[in-house]
């Protein structure tokens, strides 16, 4: 069951179940403990759960999204981004939770191996070997850019 959190115009968060104001840190702890939350703007009644949770991620996990990655996400706009990114993140997290306790398996899963699972990027290529080489080339290019 989802706990309703109201966000007021003064940016304060109110936990309607506990009937008290909470901080973003409190909200983060609730989620880490397995709670599901829904956050609404108290004035407009608009659901602002996604933007509030994204703000928590940006505030508390600096460096998670490099400037290069954010530029790439902005360039990959519209339907491409909406179709690909949620699928990629969801699948990546599923692998992480499935194999997270087994570091040896993670070592075998290079980015190029992981990308082979995402067929939209393989369309039109003659075989998966060609796709893998292309992915490795792109991976090297990104690594070289990050060294600068």
mmCIF file of N, CA and C in Angstrom:
data_model
loop_
_atom_site.group_PDB
_atom_site.id
_atom_site.type_symbol
_atom_site.label_atom_id
_atom_site.label_comp_id
_atom_site.label_asym_id
_atom_site.label_seq_id
_atom_site.Cartn_x
_atom_site.Cartn_y
_atom_site.Cartn_z
ATOM 1 N N UNK A 1 0.836 -1.181 0.000
ATOM 2 C CA UNK A 1 0.000 0.000 0.000
ATOM 3 C C UNK A 1 0.884 1.248 0.000
ATOM 4 N N UNK A 2 0.513 2.202 -0.780
ATOM 5 C CA UNK A 2 1.290 3.421 -0.948
ATOM 6 C C UNK A 2 0.912 4.462 0.112
ATOM 7 N N UNK A 3 1.923 5.098 0.663
ATOM 8 C CA UNK A 3 1.700 6.162 1.643
ATOM 9 C C UNK A 3 1.603 7.486 0.894
ATOM 10 N N UNK A 4 0.587 8.262 1.200
ATOM 11 C CA UNK A 4 0.394 9.549 0.544
ATOM 12 C C UNK A 4 1.230 10.618 1.238
ATOM 13 N N UNK A 5 2.052 11.289 0.430
ATOM 14 C CA UNK A 5 2.867 12.398 0.910
ATOM 15 C C UNK A 5 2.388 13.646 0.175
ATOM 16 N N UNK A 6 2.142 14.711 0.919
ATOM 17 C CA UNK A 6 1.734 15.975 0.304
ATOM 18 C C UNK A 6 2.924 16.931 0.326
ATOM 19 N N UNK A 7 3.123 17.599 -0.806
ATOM 20 C CA UNK A 7 4.178 18.609 -0.880
ATOM 21 C C UNK A 7 3.508 19.974 -0.935
ATOM 22 N N UNK A 8 3.854 20.818 0.022
ATOM 23 C CA UNK A 8 3.251 22.142 0.112
ATOM 24 C C UNK A 8 4.064 23.161 -0.670
ATOM 25 N N UNK A 9 3.472 24.325 -0.896
ATOM 26 C CA UNK A 9 4.125 25.371 -1.693
ATOM 27 C C UNK A 9 5.436 25.842 -1.066
ATOM 28 N N UNK A 10 5.581 25.667 0.239
ATOM 29 C CA UNK A 10 6.837 26.024 0.906
ATOM 30 C C UNK A 10 7.873 24.890 0.806
ATOM 31 N N UNK A 11 7.578 23.897 -0.036
ATOM 32 C CA UNK A 11 8.438 22.741 -0.341
ATOM 33 C C UNK A 11 8.508 21.714 0.791
ATOM 34 N N UNK A 12 7.708 21.879 1.821
ATOM 35 C CA UNK A 12 7.704 20.906 2.907
ATOM 36 C C UNK A 12 6.882 19.697 2.516
ATOM 37 N N UNK A 13 7.314 18.538 3.011
ATOM 38 C CA UNK A 13 6.640 17.270 2.740
ATOM 39 C C UNK A 13 5.864 16.851 3.979
ATOM 40 N N UNK A 14 4.639 16.367 3.758
ATOM 41 C CA UNK A 14 3.784 15.972 4.873
ATOM 42 C C UNK A 14 3.345 14.529 4.684
ATOM 43 N N UNK A 15 3.694 13.682 5.648
ATOM 44 C CA UNK A 15 3.303 12.273 5.637
ATOM 45 C C UNK A 15 1.892 12.183 6.213
ATOM 46 N N UNK A 16 0.926 11.856 5.357
ATOM 47 C CA UNK A 16 -0.473 11.842 5.802
ATOM 48 C C UNK A 16 -0.776 10.657 6.714
ATOM 49 N N UNK A 17 0.024 9.612 6.639
ATOM 50 C CA UNK A 17 -0.210 8.451 7.500
ATOM 51 C C UNK A 17 0.248 8.731 8.929
ATOM 52 N N UNK A 18 1.429 9.339 9.065
ATOM 53 C CA UNK A 18 1.969 9.643 10.396
ATOM 54 C C UNK A 18 1.544 11.019 10.896
ATOM 55 N N UNK A 19 0.901 11.786 10.003
ATOM 56 C CA UNK A 19 0.425 13.128 10.336
ATOM 57 C C UNK A 19 1.549 14.015 10.888
ATOM 58 N N UNK A 20 2.643 14.079 10.091
ATOM 59 C CA UNK A 20 3.770 14.924 10.481
ATOM 60 C C UNK A 20 4.571 15.303 9.241
ATOM 61 N N UNK A 21 5.315 16.407 9.372
ATOM 62 C CA UNK A 21 6.205 16.820 8.295
ATOM 63 C C UNK A 21 7.433 15.920 8.285
ATOM 64 N N UNK A 22 7.945 15.675 7.092
ATOM 65 C CA UNK A 22 9.145 14.854 6.951
ATOM 66 C C UNK A 22 10.126 15.573 6.019
ATOM 67 N N UNK A 23 11.370 15.136 6.076
ATOM 68 C CA UNK A 23 12.400 15.682 5.195
ATOM 69 C C UNK A 23 12.585 14.754 3.995
ATOM 70 N N UNK A 24 13.345 15.226 3.010
ATOM 71 C CA UNK A 24 13.678 14.357 1.881
ATOM 72 C C UNK A 24 14.457 13.142 2.372
ATOM 73 N N UNK A 25 15.285 13.347 3.376
ATOM 74 C CA UNK A 25 16.053 12.233 3.941
ATOM 75 C C UNK A 25 15.117 11.199 4.575
ATOM 76 N N UNK A 26 14.088 11.649 5.291
ATOM 77 C CA UNK A 26 13.096 10.733 5.864
ATOM 78 C C UNK A 26 12.405 9.945 4.756
ATOM 79 N N UNK A 27 12.054 10.652 3.686
ATOM 80 C CA UNK A 27 11.380 10.018 2.553
ATOM 81 C C UNK A 27 12.283 8.960 1.921
ATOM 82 N N UNK A 28 13.558 9.290 1.769
ATOM 83 C CA UNK A 28 14.507 8.340 1.201
ATOM 84 C C UNK A 28 14.616 7.089 2.087
ATOM 85 N N UNK A 29 14.668 7.280 3.394
ATOM 86 C CA UNK A 29 14.752 6.139 4.319
ATOM 87 C C UNK A 29 13.503 5.264 4.236
ATOM 88 N N UNK A 30 12.339 5.893 4.105
ATOM 89 C CA UNK A 30 11.089 5.128 3.977
ATOM 90 C C UNK A 30 11.160 4.213 2.753
ATOM 91 N N UNK A 31 11.626 4.763 1.652
ATOM 92 C CA UNK A 31 11.704 3.991 0.408
ATOM 93 C C UNK A 31 12.752 2.891 0.528
ATOM 94 N N UNK A 32 13.891 3.199 1.143
ATOM 95 C CA UNK A 32 14.930 2.192 1.339
ATOM 96 C C UNK A 32 14.440 1.040 2.209
ATOM 97 N N UNK A 33 13.490 1.329 3.090
ATOM 98 C CA UNK A 33 12.921 0.292 3.949
ATOM 99 C C UNK A 33 11.781 -0.465 3.278
ATOM 100 N N UNK A 34 11.513 -0.141 2.003
ATOM 101 C CA UNK A 34 10.520 -0.892 1.248
ATOM 102 C C UNK A 34 9.155 -0.243 1.113
ATOM 103 N N UNK A 35 8.978 0.939 1.665
ATOM 104 C CA UNK A 35 7.692 1.626 1.561
ATOM 105 C C UNK A 35 7.483 2.154 0.143
ATOM 106 N N UNK A 36 6.257 2.109 -0.316
ATOM 107 C CA UNK A 36 5.866 2.747 -1.573
ATOM 108 C C UNK A 36 5.208 4.065 -1.199
ATOM 109 N N UNK A 37 5.524 5.115 -1.943
ATOM 110 C CA UNK A 37 4.937 6.419 -1.652
ATOM 111 C C UNK A 37 4.331 7.023 -2.914
ATOM 112 N N UNK A 38 3.339 7.847 -2.715
ATOM 113 C CA UNK A 38 2.765 8.687 -3.767
ATOM 114 C C UNK A 38 2.855 10.108 -3.256
ATOM 115 N N UNK A 39 3.360 10.991 -4.090
ATOM 116 C CA UNK A 39 3.560 12.373 -3.667
ATOM 117 C C UNK A 39 2.714 13.275 -4.558
ATOM 118 N N UNK A 40 1.908 14.108 -3.919
ATOM 119 C CA UNK A 40 1.082 15.044 -4.694
ATOM 120 C C UNK A 40 1.397 16.477 -4.278
ATOM 121 N N UNK A 41 1.246 17.375 -5.225
ATOM 122 C CA UNK A 41 1.341 18.799 -4.940
ATOM 123 C C UNK A 41 0.033 19.178 -4.254
ATOM 124 N N UNK A 42 0.111 19.703 -3.055
ATOM 125 C CA UNK A 42 -1.102 19.978 -2.287
ATOM 126 C C UNK A 42 -1.991 21.027 -2.948
ATOM 127 N N UNK A 43 -1.404 21.979 -3.662
ATOM 128 C CA UNK A 43 -2.200 23.035 -4.299
ATOM 129 C C UNK A 43 -2.906 22.543 -5.556
ATOM 130 N N UNK A 44 -2.161 21.862 -6.440
ATOM 131 C CA UNK A 44 -2.722 21.465 -7.742
ATOM 132 C C UNK A 44 -3.288 20.048 -7.743
ATOM 133 N N UNK A 45 -2.955 19.275 -6.727
ATOM 134 C CA UNK A 45 -3.336 17.852 -6.620
ATOM 135 C C UNK A 45 -2.664 16.993 -7.700
ATOM 136 N N UNK A 46 -1.667 17.547 -8.371
ATOM 137 C CA UNK A 46 -0.929 16.835 -9.411
ATOM 138 C C UNK A 46 0.013 15.817 -8.764
ATOM 139 N N UNK A 47 0.122 14.643 -9.379
ATOM 140 C CA UNK A 47 1.055 13.621 -8.911
ATOM 141 C C UNK A 47 2.470 14.058 -9.283
ATOM 142 N N UNK A 48 3.303 14.274 -8.289
ATOM 143 C CA UNK A 48 4.683 14.707 -8.526
ATOM 144 C C UNK A 48 5.681 13.688 -7.969
ATOM 145 N N UNK A 49 5.243 12.439 -7.878
ATOM 146 C CA UNK A 49 6.091 11.386 -7.319
ATOM 147 C C UNK A 49 7.399 11.259 -8.089
ATOM 148 N N UNK A 50 7.305 11.112 -9.409
ATOM 149 C CA UNK A 50 8.513 10.876 -10.205
ATOM 150 C C UNK A 50 9.509 12.018 -10.083
ATOM 151 N N UNK A 51 9.043 13.247 -10.221
ATOM 152 C CA UNK A 51 9.981 14.367 -10.165
ATOM 153 C C UNK A 51 10.587 14.530 -8.772
ATOM 154 N N UNK A 52 9.813 14.238 -7.727
ATOM 155 C CA UNK A 52 10.336 14.349 -6.367
ATOM 156 C C UNK A 52 11.383 13.271 -6.099
ATOM 157 N N UNK A 53 11.099 12.044 -6.536
ATOM 158 C CA UNK A 53 12.069 10.963 -6.333
ATOM 159 C C UNK A 53 13.335 11.203 -7.153
ATOM 160 N N UNK A 54 13.178 11.735 -8.366
ATOM 161 C CA UNK A 54 14.352 12.062 -9.180
ATOM 162 C C UNK A 54 15.190 13.133 -8.492
ATOM 163 N N UNK A 55 14.535 14.098 -7.891
ATOM 164 C CA UNK A 55 15.260 15.150 -7.174
ATOM 165 C C UNK A 55 16.038 14.562 -6.001
ATOM 166 N N UNK A 56 15.445 13.598 -5.304
ATOM 167 C CA UNK A 56 16.143 12.937 -4.199
ATOM 168 C C UNK A 56 17.385 12.221 -4.725
ATOM 169 N N UNK A 57 17.244 11.532 -5.852
ATOM 170 C CA UNK A 57 18.396 10.839 -6.444
ATOM 171 C C UNK A 57 19.485 11.847 -6.800
ATOM 172 N N UNK A 58 19.111 12.939 -7.450
ATOM 173 C CA UNK A 58 20.096 13.942 -7.850
ATOM 174 C C UNK A 58 20.761 14.600 -6.646
ATOM 175 N N UNK A 59 20.002 14.838 -5.578
ATOM 176 C CA UNK A 59 20.555 15.483 -4.383
ATOM 177 C C UNK A 59 21.456 14.563 -3.571
ATOM 178 N N UNK A 60 21.151 13.279 -3.551
ATOM 179 C CA UNK A 60 21.840 12.369 -2.638
ATOM 180 C C UNK A 60 22.857 11.447 -3.291
ATOM 181 N N UNK A 61 22.869 11.400 -4.587
ATOM 182 C CA UNK A 61 23.792 10.496 -5.272
ATOM 183 C C UNK A 61 24.571 11.267 -6.335
ATOM 184 N N UNK A 62 25.302 12.307 -5.892
ATOM 185 C CA UNK A 62 26.087 13.100 -6.824
ATOM 186 C C UNK A 62 27.069 12.193 -7.556
ATOM 187 N N UNK A 63 27.255 12.471 -8.826
ATOM 188 C CA UNK A 63 28.185 11.684 -9.628
ATOM 189 C C UNK A 63 27.552 10.472 -10.275
ATOM 190 N N UNK A 64 26.334 10.153 -9.892
ATOM 191 C CA UNK A 64 25.652 9.003 -10.482
ATOM 192 C C UNK A 64 25.424 9.233 -11.968
ATOM 193 N N UNK A 65 25.076 10.451 -12.316
ATOM 194 C CA UNK A 65 24.869 10.818 -13.713
ATOM 195 C C UNK A 65 25.941 11.834 -14.092
ATOM 196 N N UNK A 66 26.901 11.406 -14.889
ATOM 197 C CA UNK A 66 27.963 12.316 -15.314
ATOM 198 C C UNK A 66 27.384 13.368 -16.253
ATOM 199 N N UNK A 67 28.118 14.430 -16.411
ATOM 200 C CA UNK A 67 27.709 15.486 -17.334
ATOM 201 C C UNK A 67 27.565 14.932 -18.750
ATOM 202 N N UNK A 68 28.488 14.053 -19.132
ATOM 203 C CA UNK A 68 28.435 13.433 -20.462
ATOM 204 C C UNK A 68 27.150 12.637 -20.634
ATOM 205 N N UNK A 69 26.808 11.828 -19.629
ATOM 206 C CA UNK A 69 25.595 11.026 -19.705
ATOM 207 C C UNK A 69 24.354 11.911 -19.797
ATOM 208 N N UNK A 70 24.304 12.952 -19.001
ATOM 209 C CA UNK A 70 23.144 13.846 -19.022
ATOM 210 C C UNK A 70 23.006 14.541 -20.375
ATOM 211 N N UNK A 71 24.124 14.940 -20.965
ATOM 212 C CA UNK A 71 24.076 15.527 -22.311
ATOM 213 C C UNK A 71 23.515 14.518 -23.310
ATOM 214 N N UNK A 72 23.978 13.270 -23.204
ATOM 215 C CA UNK A 72 23.505 12.229 -24.120
ATOM 216 C C UNK A 72 22.013 11.974 -23.942
ATOM 217 N N UNK A 73 21.545 11.959 -22.709
ATOM 218 C CA UNK A 73 20.120 11.741 -22.453
ATOM 219 C C UNK A 73 19.277 12.862 -23.044
ATOM 220 N N UNK A 74 19.753 14.084 -22.913
ATOM 221 C CA UNK A 74 19.009 15.217 -23.458
ATOM 222 C C UNK A 74 18.975 15.140 -24.981
ATOM 223 N N UNK A 75 20.082 14.712 -25.577
ATOM 224 C CA UNK A 75 20.119 14.586 -27.039
ATOM 225 C C UNK A 75 19.218 13.458 -27.529
ATOM 226 N N UNK A 76 19.133 12.387 -26.751
ATOM 227 C CA UNK A 76 18.289 11.244 -27.105
ATOM 228 C C UNK A 76 16.889 11.568 -26.602
ATOM 229 N N UNK A 77 16.193 12.348 -27.364
ATOM 230 C CA UNK A 77 14.949 12.918 -26.872
ATOM 231 C C UNK A 77 13.715 12.135 -27.302
ATOM 232 N N UNK A 78 12.615 12.523 -26.741
ATOM 233 C CA UNK A 78 11.312 12.029 -27.160
ATOM 234 C C UNK A 78 11.107 10.545 -26.978
ATOM 235 N N UNK A 79 10.476 9.956 -27.979
ATOM 236 C CA UNK A 79 10.051 8.561 -27.910
ATOM 237 C C UNK A 79 11.229 7.607 -27.752
ATOM 238 N N UNK A 80 12.355 7.905 -28.413
ATOM 239 C CA UNK A 80 13.533 7.046 -28.279
ATOM 240 C C UNK A 80 13.907 6.891 -26.811
ATOM 241 N N UNK A 81 14.009 8.008 -26.126
ATOM 242 C CA UNK A 81 14.400 8.003 -24.726
ATOM 243 C C UNK A 81 13.340 7.321 -23.873
ATOM 244 N N UNK A 82 12.079 7.631 -24.105
ATOM 245 C CA UNK A 82 11.001 7.063 -23.304
ATOM 246 C C UNK A 82 10.871 5.562 -23.500
ATOM 247 N N UNK A 83 11.174 5.067 -24.695
ATOM 248 C CA UNK A 83 11.089 3.627 -24.947
ATOM 249 C C UNK A 83 12.305 2.886 -24.402
ATOM 250 N N UNK A 84 13.475 3.454 -24.618
ATOM 251 C CA UNK A 84 14.706 2.735 -24.303
ATOM 252 C C UNK A 84 15.119 2.812 -22.839
ATOM 253 N N UNK A 85 15.209 4.010 -22.293
ATOM 254 C CA UNK A 85 15.803 4.187 -20.972
ATOM 255 C C UNK A 85 15.086 3.420 -19.860
ATOM 256 N N UNK A 86 13.764 3.504 -19.728
ATOM 257 C CA UNK A 86 13.116 2.736 -18.651
ATOM 258 C C UNK A 86 13.366 1.231 -18.777
ATOM 259 N N UNK A 87 13.328 0.722 -20.017
ATOM 260 C CA UNK A 87 13.587 -0.702 -20.237
ATOM 261 C C UNK A 87 15.018 -1.050 -19.834
ATOM 262 N N UNK A 88 15.971 -0.232 -20.249
ATOM 263 C CA UNK A 88 17.379 -0.476 -19.954
ATOM 264 C C UNK A 88 17.634 -0.443 -18.447
ATOM 265 N N UNK A 89 17.132 0.572 -17.774
ATOM 266 C CA UNK A 89 17.343 0.690 -16.331
ATOM 267 C C UNK A 89 16.666 -0.446 -15.566
ATOM 268 N N UNK A 90 15.426 -0.755 -15.948
ATOM 269 C CA UNK A 90 14.694 -1.833 -15.273
ATOM 270 C C UNK A 90 15.431 -3.160 -15.438
ATOM 271 N N UNK A 91 15.868 -3.461 -16.670
ATOM 272 C CA UNK A 91 16.565 -4.717 -16.936
ATOM 273 C C UNK A 91 17.906 -4.748 -16.214
ATOM 274 N N UNK A 92 18.625 -3.638 -16.244
ATOM 275 C CA UNK A 92 19.907 -3.566 -15.545
ATOM 276 C C UNK A 92 19.758 -3.796 -14.050
ATOM 277 N N UNK A 93 18.728 -3.195 -13.454
ATOM 278 C CA UNK A 93 18.493 -3.387 -12.022
ATOM 279 C C UNK A 93 18.067 -4.817 -11.707
ATOM 280 N N UNK A 94 17.285 -5.428 -12.600
ATOM 281 C CA UNK A 94 16.904 -6.830 -12.394
ATOM 282 C C UNK A 94 18.144 -7.718 -12.374
ATOM 283 N N UNK A 95 19.068 -7.484 -13.311
ATOM 284 C CA UNK A 95 20.329 -8.237 -13.317
ATOM 285 C C UNK A 95 21.110 -7.974 -12.036
ATOM 286 N N UNK A 96 21.164 -6.720 -11.635
ATOM 287 C CA UNK A 96 21.902 -6.377 -10.426
ATOM 288 C C UNK A 96 21.351 -7.113 -9.214
ATOM 289 N N UNK A 97 20.030 -7.086 -9.035
ATOM 290 C CA UNK A 97 19.438 -7.743 -7.875
ATOM 291 C C UNK A 97 19.559 -9.262 -7.971
ATOM 292 N N UNK A 98 19.525 -9.779 -9.186
ATOM 293 C CA UNK A 98 19.649 -11.224 -9.371
ATOM 294 C C UNK A 98 21.076 -11.697 -9.102
ATOM 295 N N UNK A 99 22.062 -10.932 -9.579
ATOM 296 C CA UNK A 99 23.452 -11.376 -9.483
ATOM 297 C C UNK A 99 24.294 -10.511 -8.551
ATOM 298 N N UNK A 100 23.677 -9.586 -7.860
ATOM 299 C CA UNK A 100 24.403 -8.617 -7.043
ATOM 300 C C UNK A 100 25.340 -9.222 -6.026
ATOM 301 N N UNK A 101 24.987 -10.342 -5.459
ATOM 302 C CA UNK A 101 25.828 -10.973 -4.454
ATOM 303 C C UNK A 101 26.911 -11.847 -5.045
ATOM 304 N N UNK A 102 27.043 -11.841 -6.372
ATOM 305 C CA UNK A 102 28.009 -12.713 -7.033
ATOM 306 C C UNK A 102 28.939 -11.871 -7.909
ATOM 307 N N UNK A 103 29.967 -11.251 -7.309
ATOM 308 C CA UNK A 103 30.838 -10.339 -8.050
ATOM 309 C C UNK A 103 31.502 -10.972 -9.269
ATOM 310 N N UNK A 104 31.801 -12.272 -9.221
ATOM 311 C CA UNK A 104 32.438 -12.921 -10.370
ATOM 312 C C UNK A 104 31.548 -12.867 -11.599
ATOM 313 N N UNK A 105 30.243 -12.990 -11.393
ATOM 314 C CA UNK A 105 29.328 -12.896 -12.528
ATOM 315 C C UNK A 105 29.311 -11.489 -13.102
ATOM 316 N N UNK A 106 29.412 -10.478 -12.236
ATOM 317 C CA UNK A 106 29.416 -9.097 -12.722
ATOM 318 C C UNK A 106 30.637 -8.832 -13.585
ATOM 319 N N UNK A 107 31.777 -9.432 -13.234
ATOM 320 C CA UNK A 107 32.997 -9.223 -14.017
ATOM 321 C C UNK A 107 32.828 -9.741 -15.438
ATOM 322 N N UNK A 108 32.013 -10.773 -15.603
ATOM 323 C CA UNK A 108 31.783 -11.341 -16.929
ATOM 324 C C UNK A 108 30.819 -10.495 -17.754
ATOM 325 N N UNK A 109 30.126 -9.587 -17.108
ATOM 326 C CA UNK A 109 29.091 -8.805 -17.794
ATOM 327 C C UNK A 109 29.619 -7.424 -18.159
ATOM 328 N N UNK A 110 30.389 -7.349 -19.217
ATOM 329 C CA UNK A 110 30.881 -6.054 -19.677
ATOM 330 C C UNK A 110 29.715 -5.280 -20.284
ATOM 331 N N UNK A 111 29.862 -3.978 -20.417
ATOM 332 C CA UNK A 111 28.782 -3.200 -21.042
ATOM 333 C C UNK A 111 28.412 -3.710 -22.428
ATOM 334 N N UNK A 112 29.404 -4.159 -23.207
ATOM 335 C CA UNK A 112 29.073 -4.644 -24.556
ATOM 336 C C UNK A 112 28.264 -5.933 -24.489
ATOM 337 N N UNK A 113 28.553 -6.795 -23.523
ATOM 338 C CA UNK A 113 27.777 -8.022 -23.361
ATOM 339 C C UNK A 113 26.352 -7.689 -22.935
ATOM 340 N N UNK A 114 26.228 -6.753 -22.001
ATOM 341 C CA UNK A 114 24.900 -6.355 -21.536
ATOM 342 C C UNK A 114 24.094 -5.731 -22.674
ATOM 343 N N UNK A 115 24.731 -4.913 -23.493
ATOM 344 C CA UNK A 115 24.019 -4.233 -24.572
ATOM 345 C C UNK A 115 23.512 -5.210 -25.624
ATOM 346 N N UNK A 116 24.110 -6.376 -25.724
ATOM 347 C CA UNK A 116 23.655 -7.366 -26.702
ATOM 348 C C UNK A 116 22.215 -7.788 -26.426
ATOM 349 N N UNK A 117 21.745 -7.578 -25.195
ATOM 350 C CA UNK A 117 20.378 -7.948 -24.826
ATOM 351 C C UNK A 117 19.344 -6.947 -25.333
ATOM 352 N N UNK A 118 19.794 -5.786 -25.754
ATOM 353 C CA UNK A 118 18.881 -4.724 -26.146
ATOM 354 C C UNK A 118 18.819 -4.641 -27.662
ATOM 355 N N UNK A 119 17.914 -5.396 -28.223
ATOM 356 C CA UNK A 119 17.816 -5.572 -29.662
ATOM 357 C C UNK A 119 17.564 -4.317 -30.483
ATOM 358 N N UNK A 120 16.938 -3.272 -29.980
ATOM 359 C CA UNK A 120 16.710 -2.114 -30.848
ATOM 360 C C UNK A 120 17.993 -1.588 -31.490
ATOM 361 N N UNK A 121 19.130 -1.785 -30.828
ATOM 362 C CA UNK A 121 20.390 -1.301 -31.369
ATOM 363 C C UNK A 121 21.011 -2.298 -32.336
ATOM 364 N N UNK A 122 20.470 -3.502 -32.418
ATOM 365 C CA UNK A 122 21.019 -4.517 -33.304
ATOM 366 C C UNK A 122 20.275 -4.591 -34.626
ATOM 367 N N UNK A 123 19.193 -3.869 -34.779
ATOM 368 C CA UNK A 123 18.384 -3.956 -35.994
ATOM 369 C C UNK A 123 19.215 -3.574 -37.209
ATOM 370 N N UNK A 124 19.057 -4.341 -38.257
ATOM 371 C CA UNK A 124 19.726 -4.038 -39.506
ATOM 372 C C UNK A 124 21.154 -4.542 -39.582
ATOM 373 N N UNK A 125 21.697 -5.025 -38.509
ATOM 374 C CA UNK A 125 23.057 -5.539 -38.549
ATOM 375 C C UNK A 125 23.010 -7.012 -38.903
ATOM 376 N N UNK A 126 24.024 -7.460 -39.635
ATOM 377 C CA UNK A 126 24.001 -8.803 -40.194
ATOM 378 C C UNK A 126 24.019 -9.891 -39.131
ATOM 379 N N UNK A 127 24.753 -9.672 -38.079
ATOM 380 C CA UNK A 127 24.817 -10.690 -37.039
ATOM 381 C C UNK A 127 25.185 -10.055 -35.707
ATOM 382 N N UNK A 128 25.086 -10.843 -34.685
ATOM 383 C CA UNK A 128 25.366 -10.300 -33.355
ATOM 384 C C UNK A 128 26.850 -10.025 -33.167
ATOM 385 N N UNK A 129 27.710 -10.714 -33.897
ATOM 386 C CA UNK A 129 29.146 -10.458 -33.800
ATOM 387 C C UNK A 129 29.459 -9.041 -34.282
ATOM 388 N N UNK A 130 28.830 -8.660 -35.381
ATOM 389 C CA UNK A 130 28.997 -7.297 -35.900
ATOM 390 C C UNK A 130 28.480 -6.290 -34.877
ATOM 391 N N UNK A 131 27.356 -6.617 -34.261
ATOM 392 C CA UNK A 131 26.766 -5.757 -33.244
ATOM 393 C C UNK A 131 27.702 -5.630 -32.045
ATOM 394 N N UNK A 132 28.295 -6.742 -31.645
ATOM 395 C CA UNK A 132 29.191 -6.747 -30.494
ATOM 396 C C UNK A 132 30.426 -5.887 -30.772
ATOM 397 N N UNK A 133 30.994 -6.011 -31.968
ATOM 398 C CA UNK A 133 32.170 -5.211 -32.331
ATOM 399 C C UNK A 133 31.833 -3.722 -32.317
ATOM 400 N N UNK A 134 30.669 -3.400 -32.851
ATOM 401 C CA UNK A 134 30.233 -2.006 -32.884
ATOM 402 C C UNK A 134 30.062 -1.473 -31.459
ATOM 403 N N UNK A 135 29.477 -2.286 -30.594
ATOM 404 C CA UNK A 135 29.259 -1.896 -29.208
ATOM 405 C C UNK A 135 30.592 -1.690 -28.490
ATOM 406 N N UNK A 136 31.555 -2.591 -28.719
ATOM 407 C CA UNK A 136 32.871 -2.470 -28.090
ATOM 408 C C UNK A 136 33.589 -1.212 -28.570
ATOM 409 N N UNK A 137 33.443 -0.901 -29.852
ATOM 410 C CA UNK A 137 34.052 0.308 -30.413
ATOM 411 C C UNK A 137 33.461 1.549 -29.746
ATOM 412 N N UNK A 138 32.135 1.570 -29.592
ATOM 413 C CA UNK A 138 31.471 2.698 -28.934
ATOM 414 C C UNK A 138 31.865 2.794 -27.469
ATOM 415 N N UNK A 139 31.990 1.643 -26.817
ATOM 416 C CA UNK A 139 32.391 1.603 -25.411
ATOM 417 C C UNK A 139 33.783 2.216 -25.253
ATOM 418 N N UNK A 140 34.704 1.861 -26.136
ATOM 419 C CA UNK A 140 36.069 2.400 -26.093
ATOM 420 C C UNK A 140 36.055 3.905 -26.321
ATOM 421 N N UNK A 141 35.220 4.360 -27.246
ATOM 422 C CA UNK A 141 35.115 5.785 -27.548
ATOM 423 C C UNK A 141 34.660 6.551 -26.302
ATOM 424 N N UNK A 142 33.666 6.020 -25.591
ATOM 425 C CA UNK A 142 33.167 6.670 -24.376
ATOM 426 C C UNK A 142 34.243 6.680 -23.296
ATOM 427 N N UNK A 143 34.964 5.558 -23.141
ATOM 428 C CA UNK A 143 36.045 5.497 -22.154
ATOM 429 C C UNK A 143 37.114 6.535 -22.460
ATOM 430 N N UNK A 144 37.475 6.676 -23.735
ATOM 431 C CA UNK A 144 38.482 7.657 -24.138
ATOM 432 C C UNK A 144 38.014 9.077 -23.840
ATOM 433 N N UNK A 145 36.728 9.349 -24.069
ATOM 434 C CA UNK A 145 36.179 10.675 -23.787
ATOM 435 C C UNK A 145 36.210 10.969 -22.295
ATOM 436 N N UNK A 146 35.955 9.947 -21.480
ATOM 437 C CA UNK A 146 35.919 10.142 -20.033
ATOM 438 C C UNK A 146 37.303 10.363 -19.445
ATOM 439 N N UNK A 147 38.358 9.948 -20.144
ATOM 440 C CA UNK A 147 39.728 10.145 -19.665
ATOM 441 C C UNK A 147 40.136 11.606 -19.747
ATOM 442 N N UNK A 148 39.520 12.337 -20.676
ATOM 443 C CA UNK A 148 39.892 13.753 -20.894
ATOM 444 C C UNK A 148 39.481 14.641 -19.770
#
